[in-house]
XYZ file of C-alpha atoms in Angstrom:
348
model
C -112.536 -161.881 -207.382
C -109.014 -163.293 -207.306
C -108.130 -165.519 -204.358
C -105.416 -167.838 -203.081
C -106.905 -171.335 -202.943
C -106.264 -175.066 -203.035
C -108.501 -178.015 -203.994
C -106.612 -180.644 -202.009
C -104.035 -180.918 -199.244
C -100.437 -181.306 -200.259
C -97.161 -179.585 -201.025
C -96.796 -176.004 -202.217
C -97.761 -176.944 -205.764
C -101.429 -177.273 -204.726
C -101.627 -173.493 -204.189
C -103.311 -171.478 -206.932
C -104.236 -167.831 -207.364
C -107.267 -167.356 -209.547
C -110.957 -166.587 -209.848
C -113.281 -167.330 -206.957
C -116.924 -166.499 -206.369
C -117.399 -163.026 -204.901
C -118.394 -163.208 -201.211
C -121.530 -161.497 -199.911
C -121.828 -160.309 -196.316
C -124.450 -162.115 -194.257
C -126.194 -160.970 -191.102
C -123.745 -159.290 -188.759
C -120.983 -159.381 -191.370
C -119.119 -156.794 -193.417
C -117.383 -157.137 -196.752
C -113.729 -156.159 -196.483
C -111.613 -155.130 -199.448
C -108.319 -156.739 -198.467
C -105.260 -154.521 -198.741
C -102.785 -156.962 -197.190
C -102.716 -160.398 -195.607
C -100.064 -162.178 -193.576
C -99.012 -165.786 -193.221
C -98.569 -167.893 -190.106
C -97.216 -171.405 -189.670
C -100.858 -172.355 -189.275
C -101.251 -171.809 -193.029
C -98.613 -174.449 -193.698
C -100.359 -177.046 -191.549
C -103.753 -176.203 -193.026
C -102.412 -176.654 -196.539
C -100.741 -179.950 -195.668
C -103.789 -181.207 -193.776
C -104.181 -182.075 -190.113
C -106.068 -184.853 -188.301
C -109.771 -184.042 -187.883
C -109.479 -181.070 -190.255
C -112.388 -181.364 -192.689
C -112.388 -178.379 -195.033
C -114.827 -177.254 -197.680
C -112.861 -177.296 -200.927
C -111.598 -175.255 -202.567
C -110.194 -173.665 -199.428
C -108.988 -170.071 -199.146
C -106.225 -169.886 -196.522
C -105.216 -166.944 -194.376
C -105.981 -165.882 -190.795
C -104.499 -162.360 -190.924
C -105.651 -159.452 -193.059
C -106.326 -155.721 -193.029
C -108.392 -153.625 -195.391
C -111.302 -151.294 -195.973
C -114.986 -151.979 -195.302
C -116.631 -152.087 -198.734
C -120.174 -153.065 -197.704
C -122.137 -153.852 -194.556
C -124.527 -156.767 -194.227
C -127.928 -156.858 -192.464
C -127.676 -156.014 -188.774
C -124.035 -154.911 -188.976
C -123.716 -151.610 -187.105
C -120.152 -151.377 -185.737
C -118.524 -150.225 -188.961
C -119.319 -148.095 -191.991
C -118.087 -148.196 -195.567
C -114.571 -146.828 -195.779
C -113.544 -147.828 -192.248
C -110.062 -149.326 -191.859
C -110.120 -152.721 -190.120
C -108.021 -155.766 -189.261
C -109.071 -159.327 -188.486
C -109.107 -161.201 -185.184
C -109.437 -164.732 -186.524
C -110.806 -166.599 -183.489
C -114.572 -167.252 -183.622
C -116.487 -168.560 -180.574
C -119.609 -170.713 -180.765
C -122.741 -168.615 -180.548
C -124.939 -168.755 -177.487
C -122.488 -170.566 -175.229
C -121.806 -169.314 -171.715
C -118.203 -168.459 -172.547
C -119.343 -166.032 -175.253
C -120.881 -163.709 -172.689
C -119.506 -164.592 -169.277
C -115.918 -165.738 -169.357
C -113.511 -166.668 -172.097
C -114.735 -167.089 -175.693
C -111.614 -169.055 -176.636
C -112.894 -171.858 -174.379
C -116.289 -172.183 -176.045
C -116.814 -175.688 -177.512
C -117.250 -174.465 -181.064
C -114.304 -172.072 -181.065
C -112.636 -172.054 -184.474
C -110.207 -170.024 -186.516
C -110.909 -168.238 -189.787
C -108.459 -169.581 -192.350
C -107.941 -172.878 -190.537
C -111.405 -174.357 -190.002
C -113.327 -172.159 -192.448
C -112.349 -170.195 -195.530
C -109.827 -167.464 -194.886
C -108.834 -164.037 -196.102
C -106.021 -164.288 -198.645
C -108.197 -162.875 -201.396
C -109.269 -159.539 -202.834
C -112.414 -159.565 -200.663
C -113.604 -161.351 -197.535
C -117.010 -161.390 -195.814
C -116.279 -161.383 -192.085
C -118.218 -161.155 -188.795
C -118.025 -157.562 -187.617
C -117.348 -158.858 -184.100
C -114.042 -160.242 -185.413
C -112.786 -156.912 -186.674
C -110.820 -154.164 -184.968
C -110.361 -150.579 -186.092
C -107.004 -149.675 -187.625
C -105.856 -146.077 -187.050
C -105.107 -143.934 -190.089
C -101.379 -143.693 -189.321
C -100.878 -147.493 -189.340
C -99.790 -148.907 -192.701
C -101.496 -151.955 -194.193
C -98.490 -154.254 -193.826
C -98.231 -153.563 -190.089
C -101.994 -153.901 -189.642
C -102.069 -157.261 -191.423
C -98.932 -158.703 -189.809
C -99.776 -157.923 -186.179
C -103.070 -159.405 -184.922
C -102.597 -163.168 -184.760
C -99.034 -163.337 -183.445
C -99.262 -160.476 -180.970
C -102.588 -161.539 -179.494
C -101.341 -165.130 -179.226
C -98.062 -164.145 -177.573
C -99.763 -161.640 -175.233
C -102.304 -164.137 -173.933
C -99.650 -166.845 -173.601
C -97.118 -164.752 -171.652
C -99.237 -162.199 -169.797
C -102.681 -163.723 -169.228
C -101.950 -167.437 -169.041
C -98.284 -167.409 -167.981
C -98.535 -164.337 -165.714
C -95.025 -163.195 -166.612
C -93.661 -160.628 -164.144
C -90.928 -158.007 -164.336
C -87.589 -159.378 -163.229
C -88.333 -162.985 -164.174
C -86.172 -164.960 -166.606
C -87.927 -166.152 -169.766
C -86.633 -168.284 -172.638
C -88.292 -167.782 -176.038
C -87.687 -170.572 -178.536
C -87.774 -169.867 -182.255
C -87.359 -166.139 -181.773
C -87.140 -165.503 -185.517
C -90.721 -166.615 -186.214
C -93.926 -164.630 -185.982
C -95.030 -165.666 -182.500
C -91.416 -165.902 -181.342
C -90.439 -162.352 -182.215
C -93.705 -161.046 -180.752
C -93.022 -162.963 -177.527
C -89.512 -161.496 -177.250
C -90.904 -157.976 -177.542
C -93.694 -158.564 -175.031
C -91.297 -160.153 -172.536
C -88.907 -157.217 -172.871
C -91.799 -154.751 -172.531
C -92.846 -156.519 -169.327
C -89.387 -156.075 -167.823
C -88.268 -159.707 -167.930
C -84.744 -160.918 -168.613
C -85.101 -162.406 -172.098
C -83.203 -165.410 -173.465
C -83.851 -166.342 -177.110
C -82.926 -169.136 -179.494
C -82.590 -169.102 -183.280
C -80.784 -171.074 -185.966
C -78.246 -168.487 -187.177
C -76.197 -165.593 -185.899
C -78.070 -163.253 -188.244
C -81.404 -164.241 -186.710
C -79.949 -163.873 -183.231
C -78.863 -160.330 -184.091
C -82.456 -159.554 -185.042
C -83.668 -161.110 -181.793
C -81.384 -158.762 -179.883
C -82.728 -155.820 -181.883
C -86.290 -156.553 -180.734
C -85.409 -157.101 -177.077
C -83.466 -160.294 -176.321
C -80.814 -159.890 -173.619
C -79.102 -163.248 -174.253
C -79.122 -165.444 -177.364
C -78.361 -169.087 -178.180
C -77.745 -170.638 -181.586
C -79.568 -173.942 -181.207
C -77.888 -175.364 -184.320
C -74.524 -175.109 -182.568
C -75.339 -175.521 -178.872
C -77.656 -177.507 -176.622
C -79.929 -174.717 -175.438
C -80.819 -176.381 -172.118
C -77.135 -176.705 -171.198
C -76.542 -173.093 -172.249
C -79.459 -171.839 -170.163
C -78.231 -173.647 -167.053
C -74.748 -172.241 -167.545
C -76.029 -168.690 -168.136
C -78.260 -168.803 -165.056
C -75.729 -170.404 -162.732
C -77.576 -173.709 -162.721
C -80.908 -172.180 -161.703
C -82.844 -172.278 -164.989
C -85.496 -169.833 -166.173
C -88.910 -169.053 -164.731
C -90.713 -169.500 -168.056
C -90.108 -171.197 -171.387
C -92.134 -170.174 -174.447
C -92.250 -173.297 -176.632
C -94.278 -173.310 -179.835
C -91.884 -175.779 -181.493
C -93.113 -179.019 -179.928
C -91.561 -182.456 -180.248
C -87.984 -181.432 -181.059
C -87.584 -179.067 -178.113
C -89.957 -180.347 -175.420
C -87.477 -182.258 -173.259
C -84.925 -179.448 -173.314
C -87.650 -176.945 -172.514
C -88.466 -178.838 -169.324
C -84.756 -179.108 -168.475
C -84.379 -175.328 -168.854
C -86.925 -174.509 -166.140
C -86.155 -173.672 -162.543
C -88.124 -175.401 -159.800
C -91.692 -174.119 -159.872
C -91.178 -172.860 -163.412
C -93.758 -172.882 -166.161
C -93.743 -173.914 -169.796
C -96.257 -172.074 -171.981
C -97.184 -173.351 -175.419
C -99.428 -172.284 -178.273
C -98.297 -174.655 -181.006
C -96.146 -177.558 -182.122
C -94.544 -176.865 -185.491
C -92.300 -179.958 -185.255
C -95.054 -182.273 -184.084
C -97.521 -182.519 -181.224
C -96.575 -185.835 -179.611
C -93.229 -185.385 -177.866
C -91.738 -187.679 -175.277
C -92.058 -185.993 -171.902
C -90.428 -186.328 -168.500
C -93.198 -186.714 -165.937
C -90.697 -187.266 -163.115
C -89.130 -183.869 -163.810
C -92.550 -182.228 -163.976
C -93.786 -183.452 -160.595
C -90.455 -183.357 -158.735
C -89.662 -179.808 -159.837
C -93.343 -178.839 -159.545
C -93.459 -177.472 -163.079
C -96.527 -176.093 -164.813
C -97.371 -176.828 -168.450
C -99.795 -174.194 -169.707
C -101.628 -174.258 -173.030
C -102.845 -171.117 -174.747
C -104.805 -170.385 -177.914
C -105.391 -167.006 -179.565
C -106.882 -164.348 -177.212
C -110.088 -162.734 -176.048
C -111.121 -159.529 -177.877
C -110.137 -157.385 -174.887
C -106.701 -159.034 -174.673
C -106.182 -158.583 -178.418
C -107.189 -154.933 -178.248
C -104.831 -154.338 -175.331
C -101.765 -155.578 -177.159
C -102.761 -154.123 -180.543
C -103.033 -150.692 -178.947
C -99.345 -151.080 -178.073
C -98.615 -151.992 -181.708
C -100.601 -149.052 -183.067
C -98.729 -146.769 -180.622
C -95.350 -148.121 -181.774
C -94.405 -149.757 -178.457
C -94.370 -153.147 -180.216
C -93.615 -153.730 -183.889
C -94.042 -156.647 -186.269
C -90.900 -157.325 -188.254
C -91.558 -158.345 -191.868
C -89.299 -160.639 -193.867
C -90.873 -160.014 -197.254
C -93.948 -158.569 -198.968
C -95.150 -160.536 -202.012
C -98.116 -160.493 -204.409
C -100.731 -163.152 -203.604
C -99.919 -164.870 -206.886
C -96.572 -165.777 -205.245
C -98.119 -167.291 -202.118
C -96.312 -170.561 -202.857
C -93.059 -168.644 -202.388
C -94.421 -167.156 -199.150
C -95.082 -170.689 -197.869
C -91.560 -171.695 -198.886
C -90.024 -168.840 -196.865
C -91.814 -170.031 -193.736
C -91.180 -173.742 -194.289
C -87.484 -173.212 -195.000
C -87.146 -170.796 -192.051
C -85.751 -168.015 -194.196
C -85.338 -164.624 -192.563
C -86.918 -163.090 -189.482
C -90.495 -162.125 -188.667
C -93.660 -162.190 -190.758
C -94.356 -162.761 -194.455
C -97.038 -160.513 -195.965
C -98.988 -160.976 -199.198
C -101.052 -158.409 -201.064
C -103.688 -158.940 -203.744
C -101.992 -158.538 -207.117
C -104.424 -155.740 -207.933
C -103.013 -153.573 -205.123
C -99.459 -154.931 -204.853
C -97.864 -152.127 -206.882
C -100.411 -149.472 -205.888
């Protein structure tokens, strides 16, 4: 088969698209013919290399895909050949208490397909059937591939972990990115008053289109000062910060007393300076969140399949141009998700 791959960590020039050994489904797995995949900032960090990340090389990236079941492995009974499916990339450790009674994302061996093990940006992928969800016939492949990771992540972060309520004020940083634009939509769907930041007026217009009530251009204004002015000095009940080091202090400053900061990532670095005095005096909560449970993912994806929520897509490219797809994300071009399709189906 043809697959996106790299033999070493580095810049975009390490990415290749070429022949790779055909995968075979093992016990409890199905072979998926990939119709579309989508990128996340996670793919950038995986390519560059992260501390404690020890990958089998060559590595196939990609944590989002949708396609058709081509073959079922031994013991796989949930799906049949021809079924339309999408990937939920989080994999718990087998046999641990959290797998069966609690939260699989907290199991010690929890890992992500595409980050810790080979991913799905290829013509075929052998995947655990427990990590697949059914895609309705009316949902196109681009939507099915672009939705799972960002919407499940944003849903768990805002609704399950952050317990966002109607009428609360929420600030979403980086509203033009995948998780950011999903978070704006979920916050608006919940009935919150939504504040959003982005780096250009064009991106802020898009943020308003998907549900933001108030917008701030963080390239021109200090967003913490703007939030305090917009809220009459009160601050917001929740800040959604997946940016990290560059925004952390201002995120804390933007919160009202008793407010909560929810985070699922740190695209500008994971070791920010923090203000402990502000945290304890204002009784703030800092809440981490990773991926989602299957039931949480299904809940939000049902809203996507029904059209209540919608992934916005910046560009659709052939997998042979995955280096360009990485560039779009790294250079913060456009709004929403970047989707890649195997070259064999790109023009189909």
